[in-house]
Coordinates of C-alpha atoms and ligand atoms in Angstrom, one line a residue:
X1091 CA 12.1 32.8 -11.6
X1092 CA 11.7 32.0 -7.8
X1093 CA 11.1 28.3 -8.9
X1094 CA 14.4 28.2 -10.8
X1095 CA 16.2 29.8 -7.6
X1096 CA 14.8 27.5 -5.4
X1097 CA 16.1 25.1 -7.5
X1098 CA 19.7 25.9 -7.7
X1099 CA 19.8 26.4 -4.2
X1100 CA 17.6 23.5 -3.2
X1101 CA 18.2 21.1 -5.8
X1102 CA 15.5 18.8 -5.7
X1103 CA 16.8 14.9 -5.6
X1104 CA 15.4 11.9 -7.5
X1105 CA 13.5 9.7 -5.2
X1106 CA 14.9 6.7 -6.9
X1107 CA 18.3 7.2 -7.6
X1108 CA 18.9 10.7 -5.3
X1109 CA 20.4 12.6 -8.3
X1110 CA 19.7 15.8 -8.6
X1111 CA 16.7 16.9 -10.7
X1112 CA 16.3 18.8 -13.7
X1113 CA 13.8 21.5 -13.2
X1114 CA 11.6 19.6 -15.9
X1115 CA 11.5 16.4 -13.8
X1116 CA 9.6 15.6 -10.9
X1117 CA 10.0 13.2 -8.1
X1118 CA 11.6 11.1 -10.3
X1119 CA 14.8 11.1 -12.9
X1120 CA 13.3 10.0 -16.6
X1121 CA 16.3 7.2 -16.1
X1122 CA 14.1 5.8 -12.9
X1123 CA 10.8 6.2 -14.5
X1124 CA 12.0 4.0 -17.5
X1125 CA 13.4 1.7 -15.4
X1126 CA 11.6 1.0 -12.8
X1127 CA 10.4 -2.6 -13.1
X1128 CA 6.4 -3.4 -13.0
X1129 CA 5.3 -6.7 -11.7
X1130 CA 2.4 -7.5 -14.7
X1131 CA 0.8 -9.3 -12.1
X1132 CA -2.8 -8.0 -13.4
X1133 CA -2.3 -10.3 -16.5
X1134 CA -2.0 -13.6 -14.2
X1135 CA -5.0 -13.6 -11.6
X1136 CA -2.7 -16.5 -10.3
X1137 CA 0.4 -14.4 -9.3
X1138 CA 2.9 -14.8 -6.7
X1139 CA 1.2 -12.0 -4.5
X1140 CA -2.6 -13.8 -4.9
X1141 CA -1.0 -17.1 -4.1
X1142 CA 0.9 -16.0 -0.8
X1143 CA -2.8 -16.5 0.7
X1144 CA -3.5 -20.2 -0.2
X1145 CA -4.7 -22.2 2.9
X1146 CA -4.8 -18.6 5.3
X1147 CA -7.8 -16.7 3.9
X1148 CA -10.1 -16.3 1.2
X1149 CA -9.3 -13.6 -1.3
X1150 CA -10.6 -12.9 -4.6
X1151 CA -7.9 -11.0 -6.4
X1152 CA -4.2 -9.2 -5.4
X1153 CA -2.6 -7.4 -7.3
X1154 CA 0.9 -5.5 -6.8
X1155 CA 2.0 -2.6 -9.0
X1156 CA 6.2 -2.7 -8.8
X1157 CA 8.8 -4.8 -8.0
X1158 CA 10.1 -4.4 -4.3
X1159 CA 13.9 -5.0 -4.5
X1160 CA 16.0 -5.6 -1.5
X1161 CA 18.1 -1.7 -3.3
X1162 CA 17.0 0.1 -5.9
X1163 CA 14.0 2.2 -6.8
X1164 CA 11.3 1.2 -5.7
X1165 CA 12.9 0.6 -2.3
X1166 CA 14.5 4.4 -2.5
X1167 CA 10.8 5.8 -3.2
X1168 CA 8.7 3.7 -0.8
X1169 CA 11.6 5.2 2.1
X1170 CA 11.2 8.3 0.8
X1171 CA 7.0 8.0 0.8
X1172 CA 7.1 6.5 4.6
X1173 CA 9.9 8.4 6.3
X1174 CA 10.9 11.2 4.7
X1175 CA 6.9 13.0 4.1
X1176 CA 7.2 12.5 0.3
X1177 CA 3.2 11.9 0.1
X1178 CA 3.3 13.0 -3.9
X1179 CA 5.0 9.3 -4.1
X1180 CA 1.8 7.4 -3.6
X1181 CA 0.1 9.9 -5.8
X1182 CA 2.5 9.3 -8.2
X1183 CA 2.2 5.2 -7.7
X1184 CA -1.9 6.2 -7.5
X1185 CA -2.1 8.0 -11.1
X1186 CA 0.1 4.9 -12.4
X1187 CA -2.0 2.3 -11.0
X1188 CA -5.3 3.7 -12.9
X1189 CA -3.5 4.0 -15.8
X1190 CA -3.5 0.7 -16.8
X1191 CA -6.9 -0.5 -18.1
X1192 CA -6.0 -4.3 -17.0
X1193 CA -4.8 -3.2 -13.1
X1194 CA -8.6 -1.2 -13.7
X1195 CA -10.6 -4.2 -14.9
X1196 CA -10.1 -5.8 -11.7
X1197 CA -11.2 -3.2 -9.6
X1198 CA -14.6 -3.1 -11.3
X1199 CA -17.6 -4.1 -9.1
X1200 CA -15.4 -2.6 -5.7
X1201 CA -17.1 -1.0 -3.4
X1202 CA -15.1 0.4 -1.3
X1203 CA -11.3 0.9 -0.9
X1204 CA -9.5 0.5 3.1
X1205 CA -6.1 1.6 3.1
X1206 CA -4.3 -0.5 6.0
X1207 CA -4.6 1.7 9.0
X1208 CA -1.4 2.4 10.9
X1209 CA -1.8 2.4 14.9
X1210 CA -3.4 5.7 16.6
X1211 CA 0.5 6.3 18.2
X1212 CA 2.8 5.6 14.9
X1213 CA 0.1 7.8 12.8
X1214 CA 0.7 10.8 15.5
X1215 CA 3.9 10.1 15.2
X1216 CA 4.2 10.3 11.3
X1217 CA 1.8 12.4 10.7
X1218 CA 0.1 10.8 8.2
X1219 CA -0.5 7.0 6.9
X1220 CA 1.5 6.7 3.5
X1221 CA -1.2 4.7 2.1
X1222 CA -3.2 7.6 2.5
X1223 CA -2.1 9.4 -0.9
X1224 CA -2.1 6.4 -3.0
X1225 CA -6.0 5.3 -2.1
X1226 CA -7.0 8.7 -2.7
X1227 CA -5.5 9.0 -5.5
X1228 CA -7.5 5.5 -6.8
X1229 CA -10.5 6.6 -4.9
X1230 CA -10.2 9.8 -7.4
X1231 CA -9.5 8.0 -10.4
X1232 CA -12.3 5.7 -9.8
X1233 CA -15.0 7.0 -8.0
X1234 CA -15.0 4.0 -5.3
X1235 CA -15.6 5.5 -2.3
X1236 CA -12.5 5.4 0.7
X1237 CA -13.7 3.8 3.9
X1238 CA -11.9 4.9 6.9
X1239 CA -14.0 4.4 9.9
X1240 CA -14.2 0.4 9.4
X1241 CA -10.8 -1.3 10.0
X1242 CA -9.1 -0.5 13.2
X1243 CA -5.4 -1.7 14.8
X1244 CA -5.4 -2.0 18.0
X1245 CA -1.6 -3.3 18.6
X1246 CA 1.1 -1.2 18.3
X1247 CA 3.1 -3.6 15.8
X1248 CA 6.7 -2.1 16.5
X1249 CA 7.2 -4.3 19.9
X1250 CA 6.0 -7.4 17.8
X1251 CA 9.0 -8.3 16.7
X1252 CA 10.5 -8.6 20.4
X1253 CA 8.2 -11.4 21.5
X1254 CA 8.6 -15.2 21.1
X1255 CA 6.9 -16.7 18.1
X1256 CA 4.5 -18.0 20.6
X1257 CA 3.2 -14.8 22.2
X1258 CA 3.3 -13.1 18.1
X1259 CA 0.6 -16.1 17.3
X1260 CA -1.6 -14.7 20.5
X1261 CA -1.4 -11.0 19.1
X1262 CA -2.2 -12.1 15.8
X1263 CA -6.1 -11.5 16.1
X1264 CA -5.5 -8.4 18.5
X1265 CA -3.5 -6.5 15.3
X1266 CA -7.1 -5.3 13.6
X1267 CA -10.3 -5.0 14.3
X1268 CA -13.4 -4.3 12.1
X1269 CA -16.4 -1.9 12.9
X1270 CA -20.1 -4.5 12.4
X1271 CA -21.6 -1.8 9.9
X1272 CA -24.2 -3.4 7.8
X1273 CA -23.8 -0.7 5.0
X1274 CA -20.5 -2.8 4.7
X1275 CA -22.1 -6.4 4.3
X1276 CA -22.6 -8.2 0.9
X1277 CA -19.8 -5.6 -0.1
X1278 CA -16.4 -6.2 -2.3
X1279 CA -13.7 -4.7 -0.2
X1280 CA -10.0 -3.6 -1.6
X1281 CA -7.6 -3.3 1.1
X1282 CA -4.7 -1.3 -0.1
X1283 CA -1.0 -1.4 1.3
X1284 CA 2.3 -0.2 0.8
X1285 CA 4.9 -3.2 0.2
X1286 CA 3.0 -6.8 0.3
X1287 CA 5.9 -9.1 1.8
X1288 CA 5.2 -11.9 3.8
X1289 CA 1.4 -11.3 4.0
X1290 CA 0.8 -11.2 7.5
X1291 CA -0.4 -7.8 8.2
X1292 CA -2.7 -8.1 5.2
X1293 CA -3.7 -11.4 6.7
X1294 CA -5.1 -10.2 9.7
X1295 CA -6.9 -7.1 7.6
X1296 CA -8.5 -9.9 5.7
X1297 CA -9.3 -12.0 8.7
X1298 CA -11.3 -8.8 10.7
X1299 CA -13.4 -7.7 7.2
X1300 CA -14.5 -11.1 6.4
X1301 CA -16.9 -10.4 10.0
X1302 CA -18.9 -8.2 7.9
X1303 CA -21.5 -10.3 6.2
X1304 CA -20.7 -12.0 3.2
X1305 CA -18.0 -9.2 2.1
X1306 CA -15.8 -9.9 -0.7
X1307 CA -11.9 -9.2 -0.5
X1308 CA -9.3 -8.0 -3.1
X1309 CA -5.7 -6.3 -2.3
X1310 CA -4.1 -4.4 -4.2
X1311 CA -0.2 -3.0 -3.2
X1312 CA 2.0 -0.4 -4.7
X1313 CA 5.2 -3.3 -4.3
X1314 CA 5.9 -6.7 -4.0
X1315 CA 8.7 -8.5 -2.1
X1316 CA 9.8 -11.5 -2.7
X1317 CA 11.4 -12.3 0.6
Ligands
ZN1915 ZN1 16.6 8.7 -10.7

């Protein structure tokens, strides 16, 4: 009774489309979770994400869930998930991940998962990192352990984008910063992220973990970009 008020006075909207909800939906519209387009990009280790890393680092596998369009969807939800509080978004994109027996064959032999950390100031800001949900949610599904005391950033990214390409370069190995914890050596690693697009934050993630003794490296993202 109070749940059906609530609703008719405080419709919920569809992340994905903003239209309101019908009390038997949730988050989403059934017209956004049909159409909401999946990458595949567990069927072809190759894939467009894994090769945005030739000739920068050495990764073993990446693998991004949905299809980041400049509108649509998946942008709506991933807005919704990183500025608007909707945390149930990446638990949403976390119980969809697992659900998929090929996205979960390639996170066999994983030790640990490391959601990219946001800087100290933008989290207190937030209030939470929105990759925080979605690892958890794997974490859950899986059993593989979250490691949040290991991968640091130490820049606040937001004044990046002011400085000359030059001075972006120098910050580059300032960005993150990896805790020397031998419990984390001879370890496969999965950094997980919210929209992989040109690489370069997950780039530097990459570049601090691979300090830790012959650890292995895979990503996986809820979205890809193609831009
Ligand atoms: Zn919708």
């Amino acid at each position: 009774m109070l749940h059906a008020l609530l609703h008719l006075f405080f419709p919920e909207l569809c992340s994905g489309c903003k239209k309101i909800l019908s009390p038997s939906e949730a988050l989403l519209c059934l017209r956004c979770r049909h159409e909401i387009p999946f990458t595949r990009h567990e069927h072809l280790p190759q894939n467009e994400a894994f090769t945005k890393f030739y000739g920068r680092v050495e990764v073993e596998s990446v693998q991004c869930m949905l299809s980041y369009q400049k509108e649509g969807i998946v942008k709506n939800c991933i807005h919704r998930l990183k500025y608007q509080g909707k945390q149930e978004i990446g638990t949403l994109f976390g119980l969809w991940f697992c659900a998929d027996a090929k996205r979960l064959e390639q996170l066999s032999g994983i030790d640990y998962i490391i959601p990219v950390p946001l800087h100290p100031k933008k989290l207190k800001k937030r209030g939470y990192n929105q990759v925080t949900t979605f690892a958890n949610t794997i974490s859950q599904k899986t059993g593989i352990k979250v490691a949040e005391n290991i991968l640091f950033r130490n820049y606040n990214t937001s004044t990046q984008t002011k400085k000359n390409l030059f001075s972006r370069s120098q910050l580059k190995s300032e960005l993150f910063e990896a805790i020397d914890n031998p419990e984390y050596y001879d370890c496969h690693l999965l950094i997980v992220d919210d929209v992989l697009t040109t690489g370069a934050t997950l780039e530097n993630c990459i570049r601090a973990l691979h300090k830790l003794r012959n650890c292995r490296i895979s990503v996986a993202c809820m979205a890809f970009s193609q831009s």
